[in-house]
Every structure is written in structure tokens, then in C-alpha cells.
Short mmCIF file of C-alpha atoms in Angstrom, two decimals:
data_model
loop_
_atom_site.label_atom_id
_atom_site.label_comp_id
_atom_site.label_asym_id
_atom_site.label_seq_id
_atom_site.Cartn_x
_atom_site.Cartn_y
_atom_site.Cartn_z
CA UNK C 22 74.05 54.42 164.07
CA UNK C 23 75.48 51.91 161.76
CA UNK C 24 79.10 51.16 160.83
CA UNK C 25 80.75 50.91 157.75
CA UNK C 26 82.62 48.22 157.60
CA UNK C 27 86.38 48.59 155.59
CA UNK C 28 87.51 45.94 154.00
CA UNK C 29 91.06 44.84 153.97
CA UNK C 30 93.38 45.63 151.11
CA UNK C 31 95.53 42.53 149.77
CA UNK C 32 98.69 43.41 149.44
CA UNK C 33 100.37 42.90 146.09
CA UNK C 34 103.28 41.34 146.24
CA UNK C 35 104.83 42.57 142.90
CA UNK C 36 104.25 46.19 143.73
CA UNK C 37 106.54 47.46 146.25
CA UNK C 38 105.58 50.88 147.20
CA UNK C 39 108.86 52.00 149.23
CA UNK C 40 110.82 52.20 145.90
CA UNK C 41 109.53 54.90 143.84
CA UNK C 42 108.78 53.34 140.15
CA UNK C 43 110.95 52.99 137.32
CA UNK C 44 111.06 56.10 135.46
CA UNK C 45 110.79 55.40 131.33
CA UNK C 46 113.70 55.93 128.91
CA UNK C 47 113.63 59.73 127.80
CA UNK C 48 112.56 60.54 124.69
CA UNK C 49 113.74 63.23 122.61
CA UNK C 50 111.28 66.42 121.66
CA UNK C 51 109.94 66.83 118.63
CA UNK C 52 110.93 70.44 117.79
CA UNK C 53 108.17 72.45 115.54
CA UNK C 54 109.27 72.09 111.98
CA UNK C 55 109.24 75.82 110.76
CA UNK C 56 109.49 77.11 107.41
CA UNK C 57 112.24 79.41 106.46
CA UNK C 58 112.72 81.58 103.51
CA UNK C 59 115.19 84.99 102.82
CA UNK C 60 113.96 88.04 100.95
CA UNK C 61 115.10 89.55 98.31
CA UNK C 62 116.66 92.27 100.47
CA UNK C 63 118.57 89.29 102.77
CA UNK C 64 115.77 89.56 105.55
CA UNK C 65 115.74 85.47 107.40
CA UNK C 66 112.10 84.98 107.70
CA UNK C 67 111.01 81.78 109.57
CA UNK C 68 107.71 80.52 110.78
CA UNK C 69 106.33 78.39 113.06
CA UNK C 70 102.56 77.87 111.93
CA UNK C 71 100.14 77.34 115.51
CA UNK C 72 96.44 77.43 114.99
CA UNK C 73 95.39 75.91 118.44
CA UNK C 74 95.08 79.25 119.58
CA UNK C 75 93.97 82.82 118.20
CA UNK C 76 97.97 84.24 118.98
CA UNK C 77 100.72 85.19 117.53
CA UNK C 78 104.44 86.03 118.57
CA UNK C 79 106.91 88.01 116.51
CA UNK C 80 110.68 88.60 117.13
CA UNK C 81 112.74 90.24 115.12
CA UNK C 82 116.05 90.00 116.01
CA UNK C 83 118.78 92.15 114.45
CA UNK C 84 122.41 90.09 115.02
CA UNK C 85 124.81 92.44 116.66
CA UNK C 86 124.10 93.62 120.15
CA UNK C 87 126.68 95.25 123.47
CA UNK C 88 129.49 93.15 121.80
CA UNK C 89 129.33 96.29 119.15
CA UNK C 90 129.48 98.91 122.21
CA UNK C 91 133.63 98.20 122.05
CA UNK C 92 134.13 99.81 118.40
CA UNK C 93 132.15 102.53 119.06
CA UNK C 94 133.35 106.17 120.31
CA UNK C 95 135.61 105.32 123.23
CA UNK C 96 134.14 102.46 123.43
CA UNK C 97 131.35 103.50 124.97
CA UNK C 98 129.13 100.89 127.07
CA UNK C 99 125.56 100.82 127.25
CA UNK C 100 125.13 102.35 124.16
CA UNK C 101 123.44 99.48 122.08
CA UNK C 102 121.29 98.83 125.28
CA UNK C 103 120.28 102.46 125.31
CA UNK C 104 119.25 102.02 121.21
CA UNK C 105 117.49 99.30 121.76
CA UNK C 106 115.36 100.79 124.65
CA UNK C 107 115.11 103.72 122.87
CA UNK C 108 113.19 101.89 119.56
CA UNK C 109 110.09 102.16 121.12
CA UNK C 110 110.44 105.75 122.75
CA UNK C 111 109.15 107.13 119.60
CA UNK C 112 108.89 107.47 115.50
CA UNK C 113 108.81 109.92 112.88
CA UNK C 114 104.77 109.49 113.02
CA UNK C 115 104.69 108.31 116.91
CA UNK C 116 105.59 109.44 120.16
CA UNK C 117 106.60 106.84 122.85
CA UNK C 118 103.05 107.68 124.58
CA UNK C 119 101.28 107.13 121.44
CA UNK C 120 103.25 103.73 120.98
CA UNK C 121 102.54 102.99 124.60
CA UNK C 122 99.00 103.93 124.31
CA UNK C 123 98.24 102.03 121.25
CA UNK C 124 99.44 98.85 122.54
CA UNK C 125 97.86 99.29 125.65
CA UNK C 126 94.53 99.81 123.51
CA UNK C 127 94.67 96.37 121.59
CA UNK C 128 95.87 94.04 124.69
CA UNK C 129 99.07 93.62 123.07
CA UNK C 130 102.83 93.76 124.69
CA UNK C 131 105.91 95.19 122.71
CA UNK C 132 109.08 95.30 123.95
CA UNK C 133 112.37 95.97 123.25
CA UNK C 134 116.17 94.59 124.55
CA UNK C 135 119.52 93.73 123.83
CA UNK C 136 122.24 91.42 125.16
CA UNK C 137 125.72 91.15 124.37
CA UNK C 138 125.29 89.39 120.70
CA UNK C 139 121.71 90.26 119.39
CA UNK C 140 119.50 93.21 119.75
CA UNK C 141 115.58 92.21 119.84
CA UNK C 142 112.25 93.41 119.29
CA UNK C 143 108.93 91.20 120.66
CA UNK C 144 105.42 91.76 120.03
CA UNK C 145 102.53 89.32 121.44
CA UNK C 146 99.01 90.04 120.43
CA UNK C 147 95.60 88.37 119.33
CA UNK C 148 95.61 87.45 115.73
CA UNK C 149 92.95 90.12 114.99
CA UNK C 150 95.29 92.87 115.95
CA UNK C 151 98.00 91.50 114.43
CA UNK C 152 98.21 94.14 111.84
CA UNK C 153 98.11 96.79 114.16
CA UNK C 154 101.43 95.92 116.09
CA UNK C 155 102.76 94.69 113.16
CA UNK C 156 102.43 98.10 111.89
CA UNK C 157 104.05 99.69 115.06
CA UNK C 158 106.86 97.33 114.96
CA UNK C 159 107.79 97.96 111.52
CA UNK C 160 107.43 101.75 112.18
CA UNK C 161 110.04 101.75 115.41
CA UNK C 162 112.73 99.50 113.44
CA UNK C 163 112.52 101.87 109.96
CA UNK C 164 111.81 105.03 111.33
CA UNK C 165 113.15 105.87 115.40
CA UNK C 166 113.36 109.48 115.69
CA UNK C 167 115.95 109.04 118.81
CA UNK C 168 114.67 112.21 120.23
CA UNK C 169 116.85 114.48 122.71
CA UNK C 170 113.87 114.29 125.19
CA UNK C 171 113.52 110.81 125.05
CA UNK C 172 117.24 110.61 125.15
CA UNK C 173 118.13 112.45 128.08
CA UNK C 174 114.86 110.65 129.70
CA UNK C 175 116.55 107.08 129.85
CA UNK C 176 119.65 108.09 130.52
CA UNK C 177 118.96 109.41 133.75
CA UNK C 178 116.88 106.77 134.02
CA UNK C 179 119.61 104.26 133.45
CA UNK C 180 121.90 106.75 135.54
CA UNK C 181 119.37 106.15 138.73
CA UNK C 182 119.55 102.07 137.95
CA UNK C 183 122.54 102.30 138.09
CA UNK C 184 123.19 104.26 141.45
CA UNK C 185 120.71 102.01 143.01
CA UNK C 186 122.92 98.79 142.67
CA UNK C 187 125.95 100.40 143.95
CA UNK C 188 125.07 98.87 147.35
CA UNK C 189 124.15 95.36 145.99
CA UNK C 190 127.32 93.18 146.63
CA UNK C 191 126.10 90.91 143.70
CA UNK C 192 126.60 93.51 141.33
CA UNK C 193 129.23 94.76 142.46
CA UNK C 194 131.31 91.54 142.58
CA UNK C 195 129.56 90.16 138.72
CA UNK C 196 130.53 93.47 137.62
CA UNK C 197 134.81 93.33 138.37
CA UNK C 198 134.67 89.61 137.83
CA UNK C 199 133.38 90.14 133.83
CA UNK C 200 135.82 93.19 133.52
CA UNK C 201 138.94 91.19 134.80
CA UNK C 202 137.83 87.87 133.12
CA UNK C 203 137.30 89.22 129.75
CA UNK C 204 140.19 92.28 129.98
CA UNK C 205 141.05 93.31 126.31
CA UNK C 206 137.60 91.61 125.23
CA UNK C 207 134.02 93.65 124.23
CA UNK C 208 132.44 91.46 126.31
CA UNK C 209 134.62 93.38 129.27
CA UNK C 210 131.58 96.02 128.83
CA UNK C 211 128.51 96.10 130.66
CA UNK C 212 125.69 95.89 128.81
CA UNK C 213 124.12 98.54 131.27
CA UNK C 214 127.03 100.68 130.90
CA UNK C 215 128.31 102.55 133.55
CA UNK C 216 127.17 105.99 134.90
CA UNK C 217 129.98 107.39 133.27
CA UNK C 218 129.85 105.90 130.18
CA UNK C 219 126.10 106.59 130.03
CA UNK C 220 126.73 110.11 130.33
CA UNK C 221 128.83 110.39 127.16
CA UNK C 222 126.17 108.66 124.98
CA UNK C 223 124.91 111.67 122.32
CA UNK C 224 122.09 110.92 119.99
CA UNK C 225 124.97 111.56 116.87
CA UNK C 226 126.42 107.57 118.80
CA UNK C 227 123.07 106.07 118.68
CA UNK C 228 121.99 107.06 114.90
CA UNK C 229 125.83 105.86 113.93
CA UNK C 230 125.21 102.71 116.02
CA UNK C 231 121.74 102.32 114.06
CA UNK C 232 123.03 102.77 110.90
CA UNK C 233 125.74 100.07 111.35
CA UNK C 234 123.29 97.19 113.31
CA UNK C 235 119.81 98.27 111.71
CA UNK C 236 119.44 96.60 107.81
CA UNK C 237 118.07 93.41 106.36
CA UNK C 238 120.71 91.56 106.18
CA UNK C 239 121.22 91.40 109.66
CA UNK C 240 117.44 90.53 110.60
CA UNK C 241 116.15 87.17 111.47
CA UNK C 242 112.42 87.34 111.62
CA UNK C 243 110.72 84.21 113.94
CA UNK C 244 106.89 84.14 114.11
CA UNK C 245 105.01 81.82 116.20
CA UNK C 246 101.21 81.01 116.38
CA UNK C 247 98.32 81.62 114.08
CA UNK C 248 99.68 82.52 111.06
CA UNK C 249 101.05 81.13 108.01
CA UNK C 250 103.85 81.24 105.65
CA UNK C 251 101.96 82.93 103.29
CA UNK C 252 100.37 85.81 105.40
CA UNK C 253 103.97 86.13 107.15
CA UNK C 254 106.24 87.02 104.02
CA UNK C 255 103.46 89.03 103.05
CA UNK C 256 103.47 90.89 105.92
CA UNK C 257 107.19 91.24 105.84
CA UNK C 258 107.26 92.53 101.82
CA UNK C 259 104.79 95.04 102.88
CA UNK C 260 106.42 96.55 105.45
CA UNK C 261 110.37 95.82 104.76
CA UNK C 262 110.75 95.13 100.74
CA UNK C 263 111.83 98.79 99.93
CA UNK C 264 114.79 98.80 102.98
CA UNK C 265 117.85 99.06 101.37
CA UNK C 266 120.12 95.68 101.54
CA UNK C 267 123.42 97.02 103.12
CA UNK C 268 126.61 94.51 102.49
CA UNK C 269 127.17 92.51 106.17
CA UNK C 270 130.18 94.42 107.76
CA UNK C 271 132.87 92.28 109.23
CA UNK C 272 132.87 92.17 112.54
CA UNK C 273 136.13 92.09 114.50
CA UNK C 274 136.59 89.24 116.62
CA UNK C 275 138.46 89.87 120.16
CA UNK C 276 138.94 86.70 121.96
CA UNK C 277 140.12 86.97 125.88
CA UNK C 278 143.04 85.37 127.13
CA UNK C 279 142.63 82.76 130.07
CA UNK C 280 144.64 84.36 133.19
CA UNK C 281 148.44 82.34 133.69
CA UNK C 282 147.52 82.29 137.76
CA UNK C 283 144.89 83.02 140.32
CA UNK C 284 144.18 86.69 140.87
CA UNK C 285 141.66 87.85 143.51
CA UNK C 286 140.06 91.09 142.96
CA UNK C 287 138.48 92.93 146.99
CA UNK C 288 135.81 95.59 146.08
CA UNK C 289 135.19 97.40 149.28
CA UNK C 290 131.40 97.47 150.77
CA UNK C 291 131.06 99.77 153.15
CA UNK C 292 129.25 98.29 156.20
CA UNK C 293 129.24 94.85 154.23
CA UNK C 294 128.90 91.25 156.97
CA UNK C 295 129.13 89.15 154.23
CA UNK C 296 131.45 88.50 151.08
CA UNK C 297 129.63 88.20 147.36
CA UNK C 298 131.93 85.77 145.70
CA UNK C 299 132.40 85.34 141.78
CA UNK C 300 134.86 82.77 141.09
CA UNK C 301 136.07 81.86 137.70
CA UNK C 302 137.33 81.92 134.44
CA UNK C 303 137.46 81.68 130.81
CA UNK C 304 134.42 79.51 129.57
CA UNK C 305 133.28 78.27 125.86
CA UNK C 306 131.50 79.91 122.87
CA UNK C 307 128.30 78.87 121.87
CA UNK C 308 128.92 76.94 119.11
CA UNK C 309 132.11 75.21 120.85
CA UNK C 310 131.43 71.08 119.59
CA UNK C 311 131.70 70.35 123.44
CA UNK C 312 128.89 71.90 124.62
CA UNK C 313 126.91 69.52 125.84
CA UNK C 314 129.20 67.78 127.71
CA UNK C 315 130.07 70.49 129.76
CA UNK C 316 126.38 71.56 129.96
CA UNK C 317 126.15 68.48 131.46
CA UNK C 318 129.05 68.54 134.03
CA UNK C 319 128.03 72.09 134.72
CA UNK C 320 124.83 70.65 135.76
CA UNK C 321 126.80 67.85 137.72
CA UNK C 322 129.02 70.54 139.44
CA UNK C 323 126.26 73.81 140.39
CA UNK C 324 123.49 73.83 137.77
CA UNK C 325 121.22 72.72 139.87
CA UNK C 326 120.22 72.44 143.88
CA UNK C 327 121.35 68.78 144.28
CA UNK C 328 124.27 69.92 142.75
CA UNK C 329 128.26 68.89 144.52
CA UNK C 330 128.61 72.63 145.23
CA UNK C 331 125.33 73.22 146.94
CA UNK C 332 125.57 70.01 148.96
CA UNK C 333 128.34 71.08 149.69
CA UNK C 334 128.73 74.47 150.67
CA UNK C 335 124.75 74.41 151.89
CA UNK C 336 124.04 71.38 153.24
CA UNK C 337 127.86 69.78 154.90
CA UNK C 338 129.25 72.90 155.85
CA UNK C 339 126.01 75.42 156.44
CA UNK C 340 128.10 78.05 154.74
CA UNK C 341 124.99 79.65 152.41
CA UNK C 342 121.50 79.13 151.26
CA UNK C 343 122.81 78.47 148.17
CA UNK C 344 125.50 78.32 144.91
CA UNK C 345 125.53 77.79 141.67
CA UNK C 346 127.82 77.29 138.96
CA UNK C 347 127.27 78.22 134.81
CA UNK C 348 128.98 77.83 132.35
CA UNK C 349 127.55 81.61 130.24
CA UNK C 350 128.35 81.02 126.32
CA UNK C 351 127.99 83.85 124.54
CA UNK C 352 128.80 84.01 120.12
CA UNK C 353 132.53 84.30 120.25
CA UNK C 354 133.86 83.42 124.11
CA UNK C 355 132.05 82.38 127.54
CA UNK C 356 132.86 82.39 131.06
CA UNK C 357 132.70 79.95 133.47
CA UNK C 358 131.52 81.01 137.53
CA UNK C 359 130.90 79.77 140.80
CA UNK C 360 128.38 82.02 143.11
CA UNK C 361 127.62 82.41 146.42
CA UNK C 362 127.04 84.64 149.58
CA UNK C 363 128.75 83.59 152.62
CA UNK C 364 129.98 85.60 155.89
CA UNK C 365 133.03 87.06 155.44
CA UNK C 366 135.02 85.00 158.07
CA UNK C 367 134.19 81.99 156.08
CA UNK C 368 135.12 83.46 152.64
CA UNK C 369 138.77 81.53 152.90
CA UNK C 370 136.64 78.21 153.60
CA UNK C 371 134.14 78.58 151.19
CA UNK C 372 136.75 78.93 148.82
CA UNK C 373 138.84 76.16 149.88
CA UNK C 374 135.74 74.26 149.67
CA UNK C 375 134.79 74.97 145.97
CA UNK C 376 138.99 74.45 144.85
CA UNK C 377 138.35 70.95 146.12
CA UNK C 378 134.96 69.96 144.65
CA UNK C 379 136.79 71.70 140.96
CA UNK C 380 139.73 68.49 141.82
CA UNK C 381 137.57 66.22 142.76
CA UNK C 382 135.55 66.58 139.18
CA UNK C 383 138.69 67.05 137.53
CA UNK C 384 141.10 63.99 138.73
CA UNK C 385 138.07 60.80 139.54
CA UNK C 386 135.16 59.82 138.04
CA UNK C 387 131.46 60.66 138.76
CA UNK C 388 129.26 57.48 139.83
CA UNK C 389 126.99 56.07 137.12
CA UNK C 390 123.80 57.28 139.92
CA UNK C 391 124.79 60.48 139.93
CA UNK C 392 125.48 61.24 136.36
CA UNK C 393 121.68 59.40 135.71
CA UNK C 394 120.03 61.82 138.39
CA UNK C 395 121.50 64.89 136.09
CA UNK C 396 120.57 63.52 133.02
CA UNK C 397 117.04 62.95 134.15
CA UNK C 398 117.09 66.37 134.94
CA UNK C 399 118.29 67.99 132.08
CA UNK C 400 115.46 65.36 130.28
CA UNK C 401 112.68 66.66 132.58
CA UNK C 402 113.79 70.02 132.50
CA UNK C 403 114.46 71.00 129.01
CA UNK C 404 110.89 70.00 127.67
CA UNK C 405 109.75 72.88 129.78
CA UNK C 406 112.18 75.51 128.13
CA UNK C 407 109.46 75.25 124.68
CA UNK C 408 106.25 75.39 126.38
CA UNK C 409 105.81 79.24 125.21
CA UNK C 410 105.45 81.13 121.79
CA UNK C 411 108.43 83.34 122.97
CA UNK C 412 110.47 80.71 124.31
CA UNK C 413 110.01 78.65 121.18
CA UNK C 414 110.72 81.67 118.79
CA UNK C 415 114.11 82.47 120.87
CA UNK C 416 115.17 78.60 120.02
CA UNK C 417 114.70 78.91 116.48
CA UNK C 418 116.36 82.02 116.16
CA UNK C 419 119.45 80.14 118.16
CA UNK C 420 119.77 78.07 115.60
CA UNK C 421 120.29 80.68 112.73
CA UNK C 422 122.26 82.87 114.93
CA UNK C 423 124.42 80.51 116.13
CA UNK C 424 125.04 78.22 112.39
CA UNK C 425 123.19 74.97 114.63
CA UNK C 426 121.00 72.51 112.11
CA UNK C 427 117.56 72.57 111.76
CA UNK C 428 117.35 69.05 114.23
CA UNK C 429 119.34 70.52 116.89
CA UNK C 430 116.58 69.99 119.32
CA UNK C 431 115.46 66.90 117.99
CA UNK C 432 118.24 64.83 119.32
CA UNK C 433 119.50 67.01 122.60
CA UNK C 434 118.09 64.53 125.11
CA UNK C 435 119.36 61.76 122.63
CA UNK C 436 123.26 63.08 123.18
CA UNK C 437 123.05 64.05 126.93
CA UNK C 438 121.68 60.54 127.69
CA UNK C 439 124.84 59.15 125.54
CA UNK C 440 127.38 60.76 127.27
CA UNK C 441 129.66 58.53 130.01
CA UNK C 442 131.18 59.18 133.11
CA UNK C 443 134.30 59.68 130.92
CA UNK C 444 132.90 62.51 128.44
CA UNK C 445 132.51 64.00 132.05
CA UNK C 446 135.85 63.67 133.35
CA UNK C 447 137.49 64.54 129.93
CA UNK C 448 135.16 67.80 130.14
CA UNK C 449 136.48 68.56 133.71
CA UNK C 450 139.82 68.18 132.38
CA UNK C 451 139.36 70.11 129.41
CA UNK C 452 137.63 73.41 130.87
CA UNK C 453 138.36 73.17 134.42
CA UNK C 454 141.08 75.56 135.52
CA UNK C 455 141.41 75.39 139.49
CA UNK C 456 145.27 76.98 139.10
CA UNK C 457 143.75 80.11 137.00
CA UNK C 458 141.25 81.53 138.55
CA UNK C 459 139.83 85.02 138.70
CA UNK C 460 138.12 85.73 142.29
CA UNK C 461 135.98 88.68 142.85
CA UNK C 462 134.70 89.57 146.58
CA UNK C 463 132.59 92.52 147.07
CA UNK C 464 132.44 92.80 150.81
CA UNK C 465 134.75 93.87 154.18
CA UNK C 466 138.05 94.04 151.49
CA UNK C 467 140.25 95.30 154.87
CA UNK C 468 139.29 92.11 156.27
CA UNK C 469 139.84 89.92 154.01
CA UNK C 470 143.09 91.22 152.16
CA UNK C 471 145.61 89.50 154.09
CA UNK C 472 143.97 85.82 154.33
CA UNK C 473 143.18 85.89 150.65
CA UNK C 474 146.83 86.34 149.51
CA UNK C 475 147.17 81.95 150.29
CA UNK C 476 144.71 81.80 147.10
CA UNK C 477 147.43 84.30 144.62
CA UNK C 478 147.89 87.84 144.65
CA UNK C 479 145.59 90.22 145.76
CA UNK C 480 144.34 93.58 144.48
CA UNK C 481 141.62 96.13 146.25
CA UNK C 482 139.51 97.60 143.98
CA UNK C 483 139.12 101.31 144.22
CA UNK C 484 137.27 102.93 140.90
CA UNK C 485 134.00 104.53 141.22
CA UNK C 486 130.74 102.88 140.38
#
């Protein structure tokens, strides 16, 4: 038998291999240059031209969504999430199986969606059936037949969703906590409605909704993948030259007033061992200048799992698997929460716990370590958030919905990897409100009632879901 000999290794003294190397200075993305053009009719058209690969995406994306659910009849919630669902549930010329079934037959996916500020619809497909989807998605936005079938379908549908979350604490808590933070507000809505609210919808709401959302002037068109300028405002004149440009309605704006103190809102689960906590307030729009810096400290604070609130509440005190913070910016207002499942005899010190990490980030200043390990995050991270058609289409739509430049993208990592331990703190200061919160608890509310009153006053929630 013989015997391989191994020879030793000589160390290298300039290579230490218990330090992990130097990471490189980030580098901004290069954001797809797209081409943009309007119609004649006031249709946004832009394009992102891919050839690597036989695909292409399309989203059109109509800009009013569930904010528009407060000026209709009653103000009736779910209603523009019921439209949008119902696009593709059937034409003039197509029923919803014959949509479904065509799709189906060409490998391609449609779908259809709204949130609170846009209402969307997505097609992917092969470039050689291209035409065909196109031809089914131009059909469901200029003629939806909004049947009484199809109507009364997805709303008990949505009606069964709906009953099916009434014992997830989650939902329950997110669902107060938006209603109390944004009181007086459209965004106060659900954009799944409510069962009630559901049941009012009539198909004379959704054609009056239609009419008022559904025209060029309020379309942004984003395609991304193998085709061109050319073949895309072709395919757009085609289809959408004869719609009829409507004049852009103004849209009332209803901005929600931060709370003056700390209210705490119990939502009794029957049976409930633990306490689903939403804790919060009043964030930032969109297009607030400051964005970034409280993306940033948002990070910092519970946007990610090495975050202060996670270490925290997980890892110190073993109170949870896990929270998060996030800082949601919608068009005209945002909210800012904290989230978290914890038993409910340590709902009092969870909360304790998160009131002190909010002072701490208010009143001192983050290390320079700390604030590097977030920004290397946010640089490793957001690279990933364009690797897809979709994803890529949705940023570029961003930027028109929201009034961004073209390079918005081009220098993000540039201005997160500027900003100092005092952008952080000022941030903190800024949109930080430990003394005006709103606190929503779905879980034992009989239990908790009395020890939550320390925290501000204290109501029990007792409507129907």
C-alpha cells in the first residue's frame, strides 16, 4: 500500500484568515435606461428594451387605487380591489374561463391587483405570444363586462377570506391599528374591505368606479424584455389610440393627523395565549425629501434581523422569534410600526422594551460600526430588488408615479453610503414619536386592560369583523 505524502502549507504571513476580508466600496447600480414617450390620447408609455432572452413583461398601471374607495358610495371599502379582480373575470367577447383558458394555452400569466394608490394589470409571456396576451389585456381594460355572476362569485369569495382571518391575531391587530392611525384618512380603509362593506358593493359602484379610474390619462404603460420602442407604441396605437382622453380629475387629498398622546386599542381573541402587537404612528409619504434617511434608520431600528429591536426583544430578553419595524409610505401619508408576537404576560415588557430602544435612537448617537453594517446591507440588498422583468417594470413605474427623476436609482447606494450618524439621529428626532403612539393588541383584552392603562388610556374593541 503506498502513502501519499502531504506536504506542508507555508503560512502567509500577510493573509490573516480569522478576519474576514475587506469588503470593496459599494458601487451604485446602473439602472436600465428606458425610453419614454406619451400618446396622443395622454397614455405614459415607457420601455425597457431586453433581448438576452425571448420574454417580455407588461404592466399597465392605471394611477388611482383603494385610496379612491373613500369618495365612493358610503365610502365603501374593497371596492377598487373588487374592480380590479374583477378585470379579468370576463369581456364583452370573453368569459373569465375563456381568459383563463387562453392564457393557460400560450404559457403565459395575467394577473390583476390593486393597492391603496395604483390599480395594476401584469402579463408575462414568450415574445411569440406576445400578441396574443397583448390582445387579452387590451380587451379586459376597454371592454369588462362586470357581470352579476362573476360579481356575486368574488364577493363571496372575498366574504369567505375574509371570515377566515377573523381568528388570525395579526390581522386583527394590523387591521384597528391602520383604522385608528389614519382616522379621518382613505387610507383608514382596507383594501380588502370588510364583510360588510363587501356586501354593499353593486355592479352600478364598480362601472362608476371604472369610469372615474379607467382612461389614458391615467395609464402608465412599462414593458420589459424583448421588444422595442418601435413595436411597443405600435402595439399601444393599435389597441388604445381610439380611447377617449378624459381630463385628470382632481383628487382630494385627506392627510391624517398624528395622535396628541398614546392610545392603546385591546381587540378581544377568544382563547388567544399570546398578544399580536402593532405599535405606531404617523409615518412619511413617498416622495417626503427625507426618505432615505429614515429608510436607513428604519433599517437601523427593525428592518432587518440584526436589527436593535430584534436583538433585543429576541435575542436579550427571549420575548419572540422575531420583530420588525417599517416605515410603509404610501402617495400622500405613511405609517410607521413596530411588530411582534409575544405571550400576553410579557406584553407590558415587550412594550417597555421597544419605548426604550425608540429613546435610545432618538436622544444618542449610533456607532460608526453599526451604521456601516446597515449600509452594507441596504448596498447588498437593494441590487437584488432589479433582478426580475416585473420587479424592474414596478421601479420604473415608481418613478413616474411618484414625480422621482429618471437617475433615481443610479445614485441610491451613493446617498445611503453618505449619510452620518447625525442624518440618523436628526431622523430619529424628526419622525420618532415615543409620547404619541397608537398600540393595537389583538389577544386576552380582559387580561391585559388594567396593566396597559401605565402606557395612556385604554379602549376594548368591540365591532364585528
Amino acid at each position: 500500500m503506498s502513502i501519499t505524502k502531504i506536504k506542508n502549507v507555508t503560512k502567509n504571513d500577510s493573509l490573516d484568515r480569522s478576519k474576514p476580508p475587506k469588503s470593496g466600496k459599494p458601487k451604485d447600480v446602473n439602472f436600465p435606461k428606458f425610453f419614454e414617450m406619451k400618446t396622443a390620447n395622454g397614455i405614459t408609455v415607457l420601455v425597457i428594451e431586453d433581448k438576452r432572452l425571448p420574454l417580455i413583461t407588461s404592466r399597465f398601471v392605471f394611477k388611482s387605487g383603494s385610496y379612491m374607495d373613500y369618495f365612493s358610495r358610503e365610502s365603501v371599502s374593497g371596492l377598487s380591489s373588487v374592480t380590479s379582480e374583477l378585470l379579468t373575470k370576463g369581456t364583452k367577447s370573453r368569459t373569465a374561463t375563456q381568459i383563463a383558458e387562453e392564457t393557460d394555452y400560450i404559457g403565459a400569466v395575467l394577473s390583476s391587483g390593486c393597492d391603496y394608490d395604483a390599480t395594476y394589470i401584469s402579463s408575462y409571456s414568450l415574445k411569440k405570444y406576445f400578441d396574443n396576451i397583448f390582445d387579452i389585456i387590451s380587451d379586459v381594460i376597454l371592454n369588462p363586462e362586470f357581470s352579476e355572476e362573476e360579481i356575486t362569485r368574488l364577493k363571496e369569495q372575498r366574504i369567505n377570506s375574509l371570515l377566515s382571518m377573523i381568528d388570525e391575531g395579526d390581522y386583527l391587530s394590523d387591521k384597528i391599528f391602520r383604522k385608528k392611525v389614519y382616522s379621518g384618512c382613505p387610507y383608514a380603509l382596507p383594501v380588502e374591505g370588510t364583510r360588510e362593506s363587501i356586501n354593499k358593493i353593486t355592479r352600478k359602484d364598480i362601472v362608476s368606479l371604472y369610469e372615474k379610474v379607467f382612461f389614458p390619462c391615467n395609464l402608465v404603460v412599462a414593458f420589459v424584455g424583448d421588444i422595442s420602442p418601435e413595436e411597443a407604441i405600435s402595439k399601444i396605437n393599435e389597441k388604445f389610440s381610439l380611447w377617449k382622453k378624459n381630463p385628470v380629475p382632481e383628487t382630494e387629498i385627506i392627510l391624517p393627523e398624528i395622535s396628541n398622546e398614546t392610545k392603546i386599542y385591546l381587540t378581544e381573541k377568544k382563547g388567544a395565549v399570546q398578544s399580536s402587537l402593532k405599535l405606531g404612528h404617523i409615518g412619511i409619504s413617498r416622495n417626503n425629501p427625507d426618505f432615505i434617511p429614515v429608510s436607513v434608520m428604519n433599517v437601523l431600528f427593525g428592518g432587518y434581523f440584526t436589527s436593535r429591536i430584534n436583538k433585543n426583544l429576541r435575542e436579550q430578553h427571549g420575548y419572540t422569534y422575531g420583530a420588525r419595524s417599517h416605515f410603509h409610505a404610501n402617495k400622500y401619508a405613511g405609517d410607521f410600526v413596530v411588530a411582534t408576537e409575544i405571550k400576553n404576560e410579557i406584553t407590558s415588557d415587550t412594550i417597555n422594551q421597544i419605548l426604550i430602544e425608540l429613546e435610545k435612537l432618538r436622544n444618542s448617537f449610533v456607532s460608526e460600526s453599526e451604521l456601516q453594517n446597515v449600509k452594507n446591507y441596504i448596498s447588498g440588498s437593494f441590487p437584488l430588488q432589479l433582478e426580475t422583468p416585473n420587479a424592474i417594470a414596478s421601479k420604473v413605474i415608481n418613478l413616474k408615479l411618484h414625480g422621482f427623476k429618471d437617475d433615481y436609482y443610479n445614485s441610491y447606494i451613493r446617498k445611503v453610503n453618505q449619510l452620518t450618524k447625525e442624518d440618523i439621529k436628526l431622523a430619529a428626532e424628526k419622525y420618532l414619536y415615543p409620547d404619541r403612539l397608537i398600540i393595537s393588541i389583538a389577544g386576552d383584552a380582559n387580561s391585559l386592560k388594567d396593566e396597559m392603562k401605565k402606557f395612556g388610556k385604554v379602549e376594548v374593541i368591540e365591532e364585528a369583523f
